PDB file of C-alpha atoms in Angstrom:
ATOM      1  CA  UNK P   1     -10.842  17.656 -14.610  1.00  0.00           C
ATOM      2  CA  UNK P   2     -11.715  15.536 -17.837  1.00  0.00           C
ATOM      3  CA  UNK P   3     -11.177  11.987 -18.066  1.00  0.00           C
ATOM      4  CA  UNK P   4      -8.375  11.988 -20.440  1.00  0.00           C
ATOM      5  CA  UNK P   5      -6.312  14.950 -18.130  1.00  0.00           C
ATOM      6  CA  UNK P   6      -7.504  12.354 -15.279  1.00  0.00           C
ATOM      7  CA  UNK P   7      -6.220   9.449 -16.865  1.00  0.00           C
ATOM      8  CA  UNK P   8      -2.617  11.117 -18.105  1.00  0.00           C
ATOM      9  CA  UNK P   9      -2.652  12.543 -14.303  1.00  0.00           C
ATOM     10  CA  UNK P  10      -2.486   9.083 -13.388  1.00  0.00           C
ATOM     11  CA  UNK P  11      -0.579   7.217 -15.625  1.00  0.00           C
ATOM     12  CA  UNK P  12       2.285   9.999 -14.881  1.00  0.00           C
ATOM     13  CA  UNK P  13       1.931   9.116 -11.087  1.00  0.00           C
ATOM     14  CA  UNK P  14       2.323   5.888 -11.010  1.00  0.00           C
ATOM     15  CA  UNK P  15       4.875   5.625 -13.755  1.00  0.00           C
ATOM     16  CA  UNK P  16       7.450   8.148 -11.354  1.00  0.00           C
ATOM     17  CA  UNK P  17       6.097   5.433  -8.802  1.00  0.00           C
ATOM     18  CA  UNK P  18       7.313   2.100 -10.972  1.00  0.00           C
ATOM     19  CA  UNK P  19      10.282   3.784 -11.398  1.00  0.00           C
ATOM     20  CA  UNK P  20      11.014   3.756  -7.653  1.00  0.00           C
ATOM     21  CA  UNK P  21       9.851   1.020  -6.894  1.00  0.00           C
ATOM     22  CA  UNK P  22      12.966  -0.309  -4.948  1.00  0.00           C
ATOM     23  CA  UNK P  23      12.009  -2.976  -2.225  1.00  0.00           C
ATOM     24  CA  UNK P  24       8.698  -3.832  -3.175  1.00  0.00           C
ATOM     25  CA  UNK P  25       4.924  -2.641  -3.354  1.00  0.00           C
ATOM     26  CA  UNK P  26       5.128  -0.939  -0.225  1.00  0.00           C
ATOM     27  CA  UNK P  27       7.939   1.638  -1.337  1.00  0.00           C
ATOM     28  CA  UNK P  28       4.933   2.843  -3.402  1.00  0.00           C
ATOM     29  CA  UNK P  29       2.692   2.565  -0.831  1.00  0.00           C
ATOM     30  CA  UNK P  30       5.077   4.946   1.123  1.00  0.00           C
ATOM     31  CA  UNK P  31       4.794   7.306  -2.297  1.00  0.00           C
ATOM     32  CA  UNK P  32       1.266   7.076  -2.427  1.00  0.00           C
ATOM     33  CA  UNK P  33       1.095   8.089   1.313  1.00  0.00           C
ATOM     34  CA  UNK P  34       2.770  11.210   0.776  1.00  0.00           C
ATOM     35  CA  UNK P  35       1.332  12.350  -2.499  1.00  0.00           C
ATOM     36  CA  UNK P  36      -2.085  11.281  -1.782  1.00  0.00           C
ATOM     37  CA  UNK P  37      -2.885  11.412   1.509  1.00  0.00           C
ATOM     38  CA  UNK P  38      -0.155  14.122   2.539  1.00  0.00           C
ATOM     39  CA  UNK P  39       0.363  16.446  -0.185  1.00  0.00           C
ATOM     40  CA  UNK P  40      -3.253  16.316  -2.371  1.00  0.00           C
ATOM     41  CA  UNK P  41      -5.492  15.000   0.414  1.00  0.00           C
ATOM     42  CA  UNK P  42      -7.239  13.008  -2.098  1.00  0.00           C
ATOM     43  CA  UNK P  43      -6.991  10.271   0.428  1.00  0.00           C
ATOM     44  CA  UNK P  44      -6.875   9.675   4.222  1.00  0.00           C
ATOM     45  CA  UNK P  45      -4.572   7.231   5.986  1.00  0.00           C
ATOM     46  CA  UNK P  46      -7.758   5.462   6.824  1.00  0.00           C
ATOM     47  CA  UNK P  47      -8.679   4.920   3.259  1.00  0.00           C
ATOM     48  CA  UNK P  48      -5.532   4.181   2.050  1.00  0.00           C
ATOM     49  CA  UNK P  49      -4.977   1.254   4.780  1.00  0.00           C
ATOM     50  CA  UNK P  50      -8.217  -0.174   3.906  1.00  0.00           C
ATOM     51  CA  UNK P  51      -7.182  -0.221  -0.228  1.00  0.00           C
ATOM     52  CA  UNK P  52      -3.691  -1.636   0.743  1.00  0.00           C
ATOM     53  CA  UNK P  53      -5.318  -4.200   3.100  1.00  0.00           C
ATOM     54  CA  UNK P  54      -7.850  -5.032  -0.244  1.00  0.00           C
ATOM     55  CA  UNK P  55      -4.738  -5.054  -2.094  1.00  0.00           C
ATOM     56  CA  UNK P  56      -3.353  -7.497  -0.034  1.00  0.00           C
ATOM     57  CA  UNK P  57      -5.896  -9.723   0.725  1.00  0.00           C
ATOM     58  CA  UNK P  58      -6.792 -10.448  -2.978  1.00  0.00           C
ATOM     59  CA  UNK P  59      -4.805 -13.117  -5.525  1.00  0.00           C
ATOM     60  CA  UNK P  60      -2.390 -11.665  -7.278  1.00  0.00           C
ATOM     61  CA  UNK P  61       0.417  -8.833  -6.280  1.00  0.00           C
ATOM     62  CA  UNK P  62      -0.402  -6.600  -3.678  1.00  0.00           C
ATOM     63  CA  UNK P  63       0.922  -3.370  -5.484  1.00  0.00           C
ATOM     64  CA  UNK P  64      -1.061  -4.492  -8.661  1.00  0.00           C
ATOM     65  CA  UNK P  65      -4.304  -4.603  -6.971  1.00  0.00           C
ATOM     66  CA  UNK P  66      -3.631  -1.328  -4.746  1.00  0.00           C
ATOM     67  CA  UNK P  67      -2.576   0.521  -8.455  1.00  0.00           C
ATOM     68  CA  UNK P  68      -6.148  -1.312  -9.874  1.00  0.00           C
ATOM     69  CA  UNK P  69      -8.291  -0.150  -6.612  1.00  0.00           C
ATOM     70  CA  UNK P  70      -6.850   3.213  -6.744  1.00  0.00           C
ATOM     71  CA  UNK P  71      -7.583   3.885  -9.898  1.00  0.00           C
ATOM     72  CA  UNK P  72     -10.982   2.643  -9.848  1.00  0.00           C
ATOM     73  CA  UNK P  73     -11.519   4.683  -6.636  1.00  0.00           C
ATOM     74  CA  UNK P  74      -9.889   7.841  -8.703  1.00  0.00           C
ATOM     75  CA  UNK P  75     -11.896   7.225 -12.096  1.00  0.00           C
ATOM     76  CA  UNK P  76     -13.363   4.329 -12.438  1.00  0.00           C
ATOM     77  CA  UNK P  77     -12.216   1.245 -14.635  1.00  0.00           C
ATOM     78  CA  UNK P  78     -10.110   2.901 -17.358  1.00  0.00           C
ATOM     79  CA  UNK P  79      -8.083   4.782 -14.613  1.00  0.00           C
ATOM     80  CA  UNK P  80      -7.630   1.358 -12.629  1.00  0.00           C
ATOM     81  CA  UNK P  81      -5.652  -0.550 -16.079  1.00  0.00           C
ATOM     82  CA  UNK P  82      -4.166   2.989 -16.868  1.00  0.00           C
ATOM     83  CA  UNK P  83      -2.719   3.092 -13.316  1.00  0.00           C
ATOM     84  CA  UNK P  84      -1.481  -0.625 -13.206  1.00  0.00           C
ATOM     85  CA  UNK P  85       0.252  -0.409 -16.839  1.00  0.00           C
ATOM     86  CA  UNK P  86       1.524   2.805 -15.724  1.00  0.00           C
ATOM     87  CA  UNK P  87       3.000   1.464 -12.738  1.00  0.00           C
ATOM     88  CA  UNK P  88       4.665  -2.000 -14.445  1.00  0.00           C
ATOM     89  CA  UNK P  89       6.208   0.107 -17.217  1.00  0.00           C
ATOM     90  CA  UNK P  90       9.206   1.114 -15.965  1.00  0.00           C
ATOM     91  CA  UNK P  91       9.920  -2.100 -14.318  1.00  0.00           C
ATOM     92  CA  UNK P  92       9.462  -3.848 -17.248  1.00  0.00           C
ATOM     93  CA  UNK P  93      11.543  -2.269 -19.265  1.00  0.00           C
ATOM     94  CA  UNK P  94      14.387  -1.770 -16.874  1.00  0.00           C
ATOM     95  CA  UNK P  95      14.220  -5.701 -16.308  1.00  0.00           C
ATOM     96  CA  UNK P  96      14.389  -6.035 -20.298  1.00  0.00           C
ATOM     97  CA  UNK P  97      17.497  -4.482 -20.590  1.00  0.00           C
ATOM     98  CA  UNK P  98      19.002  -6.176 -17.152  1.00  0.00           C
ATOM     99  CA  UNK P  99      17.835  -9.392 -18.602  1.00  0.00           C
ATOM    100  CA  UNK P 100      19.684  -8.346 -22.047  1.00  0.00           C
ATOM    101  CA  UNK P 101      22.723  -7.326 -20.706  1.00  0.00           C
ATOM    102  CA  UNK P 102      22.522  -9.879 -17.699  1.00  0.00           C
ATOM    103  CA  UNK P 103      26.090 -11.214 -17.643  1.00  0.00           C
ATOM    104  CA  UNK P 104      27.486  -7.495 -17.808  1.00  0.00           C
ATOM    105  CA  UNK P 105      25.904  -6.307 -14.787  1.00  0.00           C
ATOM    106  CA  UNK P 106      26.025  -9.535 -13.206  1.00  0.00           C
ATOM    107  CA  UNK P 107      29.573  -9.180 -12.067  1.00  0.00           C
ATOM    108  CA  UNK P 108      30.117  -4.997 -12.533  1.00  0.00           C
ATOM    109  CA  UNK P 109      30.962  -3.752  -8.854  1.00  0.00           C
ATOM    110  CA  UNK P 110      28.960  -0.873  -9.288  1.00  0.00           C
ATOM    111  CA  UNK P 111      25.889  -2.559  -9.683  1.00  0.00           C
ATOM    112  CA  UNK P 112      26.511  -4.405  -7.151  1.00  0.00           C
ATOM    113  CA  UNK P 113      27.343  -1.469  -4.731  1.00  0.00           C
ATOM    114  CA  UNK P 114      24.436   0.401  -5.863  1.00  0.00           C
ATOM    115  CA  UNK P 115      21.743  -2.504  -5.074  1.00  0.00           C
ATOM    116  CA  UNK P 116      23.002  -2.729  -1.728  1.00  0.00           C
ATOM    117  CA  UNK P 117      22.963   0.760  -1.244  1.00  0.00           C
ATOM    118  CA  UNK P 118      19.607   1.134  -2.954  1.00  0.00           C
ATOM    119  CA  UNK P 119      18.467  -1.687  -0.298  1.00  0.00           C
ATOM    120  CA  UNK P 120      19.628   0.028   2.785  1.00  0.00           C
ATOM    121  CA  UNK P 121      17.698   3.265   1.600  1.00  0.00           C
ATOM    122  CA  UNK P 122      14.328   1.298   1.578  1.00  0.00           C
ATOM    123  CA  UNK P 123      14.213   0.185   5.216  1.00  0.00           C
ATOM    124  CA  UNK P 124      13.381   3.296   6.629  1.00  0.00           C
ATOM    125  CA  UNK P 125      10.868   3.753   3.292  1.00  0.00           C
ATOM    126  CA  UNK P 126       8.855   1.249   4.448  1.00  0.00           C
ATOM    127  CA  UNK P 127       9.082   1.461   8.391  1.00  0.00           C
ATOM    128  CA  UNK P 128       7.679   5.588   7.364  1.00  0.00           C
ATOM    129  CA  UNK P 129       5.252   3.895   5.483  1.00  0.00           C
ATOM    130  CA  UNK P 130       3.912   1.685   7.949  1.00  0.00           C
ATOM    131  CA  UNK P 131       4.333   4.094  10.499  1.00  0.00           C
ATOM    132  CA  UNK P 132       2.380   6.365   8.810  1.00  0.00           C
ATOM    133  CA  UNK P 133      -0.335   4.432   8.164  1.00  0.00           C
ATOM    134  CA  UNK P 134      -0.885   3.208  11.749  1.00  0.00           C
ATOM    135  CA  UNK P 135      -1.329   6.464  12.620  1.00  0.00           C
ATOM    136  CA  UNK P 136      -4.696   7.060  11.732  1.00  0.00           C
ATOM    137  CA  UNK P 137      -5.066   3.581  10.724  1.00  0.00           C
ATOM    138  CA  UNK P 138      -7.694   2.662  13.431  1.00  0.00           C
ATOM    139  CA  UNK P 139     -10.928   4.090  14.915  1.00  0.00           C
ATOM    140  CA  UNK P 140     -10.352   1.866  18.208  1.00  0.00           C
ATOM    141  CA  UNK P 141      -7.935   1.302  20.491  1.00  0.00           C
ATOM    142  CA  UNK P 142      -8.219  -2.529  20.582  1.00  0.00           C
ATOM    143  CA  UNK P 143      -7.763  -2.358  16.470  1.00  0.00           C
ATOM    144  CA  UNK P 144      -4.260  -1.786  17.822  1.00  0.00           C
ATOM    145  CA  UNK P 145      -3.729  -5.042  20.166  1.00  0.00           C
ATOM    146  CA  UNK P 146      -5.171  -6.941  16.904  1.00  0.00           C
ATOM    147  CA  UNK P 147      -2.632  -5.565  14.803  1.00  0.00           C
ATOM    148  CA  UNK P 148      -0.069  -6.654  17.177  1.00  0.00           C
ATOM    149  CA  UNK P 149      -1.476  -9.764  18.030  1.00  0.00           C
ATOM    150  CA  UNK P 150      -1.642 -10.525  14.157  1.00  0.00           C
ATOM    151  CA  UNK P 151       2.087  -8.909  13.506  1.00  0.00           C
ATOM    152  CA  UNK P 152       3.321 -11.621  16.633  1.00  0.00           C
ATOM    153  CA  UNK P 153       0.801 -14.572  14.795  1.00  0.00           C
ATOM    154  CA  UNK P 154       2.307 -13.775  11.222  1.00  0.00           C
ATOM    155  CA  UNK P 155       6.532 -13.190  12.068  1.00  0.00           C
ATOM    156  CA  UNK P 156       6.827 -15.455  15.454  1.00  0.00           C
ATOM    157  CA  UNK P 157       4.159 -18.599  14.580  1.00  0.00           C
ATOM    158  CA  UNK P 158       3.845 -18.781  10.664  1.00  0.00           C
ATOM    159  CA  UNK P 159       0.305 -18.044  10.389  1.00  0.00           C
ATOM    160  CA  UNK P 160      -0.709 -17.407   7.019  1.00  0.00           C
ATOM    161  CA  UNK P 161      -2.170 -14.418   5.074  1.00  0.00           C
ATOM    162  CA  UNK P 162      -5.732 -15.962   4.598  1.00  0.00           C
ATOM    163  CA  UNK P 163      -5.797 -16.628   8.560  1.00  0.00           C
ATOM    164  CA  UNK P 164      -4.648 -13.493   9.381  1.00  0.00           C
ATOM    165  CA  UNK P 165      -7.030 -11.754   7.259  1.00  0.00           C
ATOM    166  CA  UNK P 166     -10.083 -13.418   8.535  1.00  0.00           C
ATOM    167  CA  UNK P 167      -8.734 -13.043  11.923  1.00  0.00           C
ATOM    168  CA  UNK P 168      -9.331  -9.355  11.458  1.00  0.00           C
ATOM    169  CA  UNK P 169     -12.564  -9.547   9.978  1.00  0.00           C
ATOM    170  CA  UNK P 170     -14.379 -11.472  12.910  1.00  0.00           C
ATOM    171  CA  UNK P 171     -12.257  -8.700  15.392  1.00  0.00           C
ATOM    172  CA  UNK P 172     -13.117  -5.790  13.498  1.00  0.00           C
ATOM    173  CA  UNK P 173     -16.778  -7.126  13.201  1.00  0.00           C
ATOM    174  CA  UNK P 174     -16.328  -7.798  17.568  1.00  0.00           C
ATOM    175  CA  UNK P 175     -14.642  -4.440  18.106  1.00  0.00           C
ATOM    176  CA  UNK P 176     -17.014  -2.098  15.965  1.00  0.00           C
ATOM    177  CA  UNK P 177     -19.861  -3.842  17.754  1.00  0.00           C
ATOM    178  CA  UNK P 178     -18.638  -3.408  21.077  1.00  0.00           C
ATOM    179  CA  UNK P 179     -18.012   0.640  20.197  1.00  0.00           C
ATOM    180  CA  UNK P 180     -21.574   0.748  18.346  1.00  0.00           C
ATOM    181  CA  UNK P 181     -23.123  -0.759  21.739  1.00  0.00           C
ATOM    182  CA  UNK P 182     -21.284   1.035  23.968  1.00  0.00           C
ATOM    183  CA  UNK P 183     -22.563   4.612  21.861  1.00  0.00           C
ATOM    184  CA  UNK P 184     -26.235   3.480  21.532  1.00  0.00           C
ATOM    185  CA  UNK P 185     -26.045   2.914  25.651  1.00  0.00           C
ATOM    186  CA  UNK P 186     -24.648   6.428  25.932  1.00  0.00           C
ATOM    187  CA  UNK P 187     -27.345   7.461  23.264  1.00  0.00           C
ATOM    188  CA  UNK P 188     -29.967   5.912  25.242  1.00  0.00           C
ATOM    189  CA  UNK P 189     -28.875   6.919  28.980  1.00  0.00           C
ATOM    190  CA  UNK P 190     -28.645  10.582  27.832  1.00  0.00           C
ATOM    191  CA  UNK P 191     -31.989  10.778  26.022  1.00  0.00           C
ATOM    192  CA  UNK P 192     -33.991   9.080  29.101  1.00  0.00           C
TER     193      UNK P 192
END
């Protein structure tokens, strides 16, 4: 595929994604999981974790870096800006014109019905979503008790983002070495 098919590609994906973006970056990240990794298998769950976890982990919104990192991943630089402008179109314009016509909507019972509605819907949009990804989100089965044990840190004891984060470096870094060791023992006991 040329660039410039490449980059329309894109720019028409994430577009159809900004415009559903109801509930917050990881509504897409629930549409990227089943275009991507689902339907193209451009992507694993694996590799989109680790681009959401990037995503996340970096200044800035999370959805906006995952759009940039894609991108990149998908076609380098270009394809990163095309994906994020892509992406903040169709917000931005629908907030334009709910910004100009704020005080009509404001009070118009069918706006109002159809937010909550529209908020009820994303629930289980984002529970798939992280469901999804947990499934073949980890090579380990302790990666699991660190996910929890970060989940209880983060909802139940305030611990922040940044903690969190390098909390899972230093046990990813503890947990890959374990596995390594434990297969170059194996390694070694078979080949003696």
């Amino acid at each position: 595929m040329k660039k410039g098919e490449k980059m329309l590609k894109l720019f028409w994906q994430f577009f159809q994604f900004g415009c559903f973006t109801f509930g917050g970056g990881w509504s897409i990240i629930a549409q990227m999981q089943k275009l991507y990794v689902e339907k193209e298998k451009t992507l694993t769950s694996q590799e989109l974790l680790d681009i959401t976890s990037v995503g996340r982990s970096l200044p800035g919104t999370m959805i906006g870096n995952v759009a940039m990192l894609y991108g990149c991943r998908a076609g380098g630089f270009a394809c990163g800006v095309i994906c994020v402008i892509a992406m903040i179109l169709p917000p931005m314009i629908t907030l334009s014109l709910i910004t100009y016509f704020y005080t009509i909507f404001k009070e118009n019972t069918w706006v109002v019905s159809a937010m909550t509605g529209v908020r009820a819907a994303i629930v289980p949009i984002i529970a798939s979503a992280a469901v999804n990804m947990l499934k073949g989100a980890f090579r380990f089965p302790p990666c699991f008790v660190l996910a929890g044990a970060a989940f209880v840190l983060y909802l139940f004891f305030n611990v922040g983002c940044v903690e969190l984060v390098v909390m899972g470096i230093i046990g990813g870094f503890l947990i890959c070495e374990f596995y390594e060791r434990k297969e170059a023992g194996k390694h070694d006991s078979h080949t003696a």
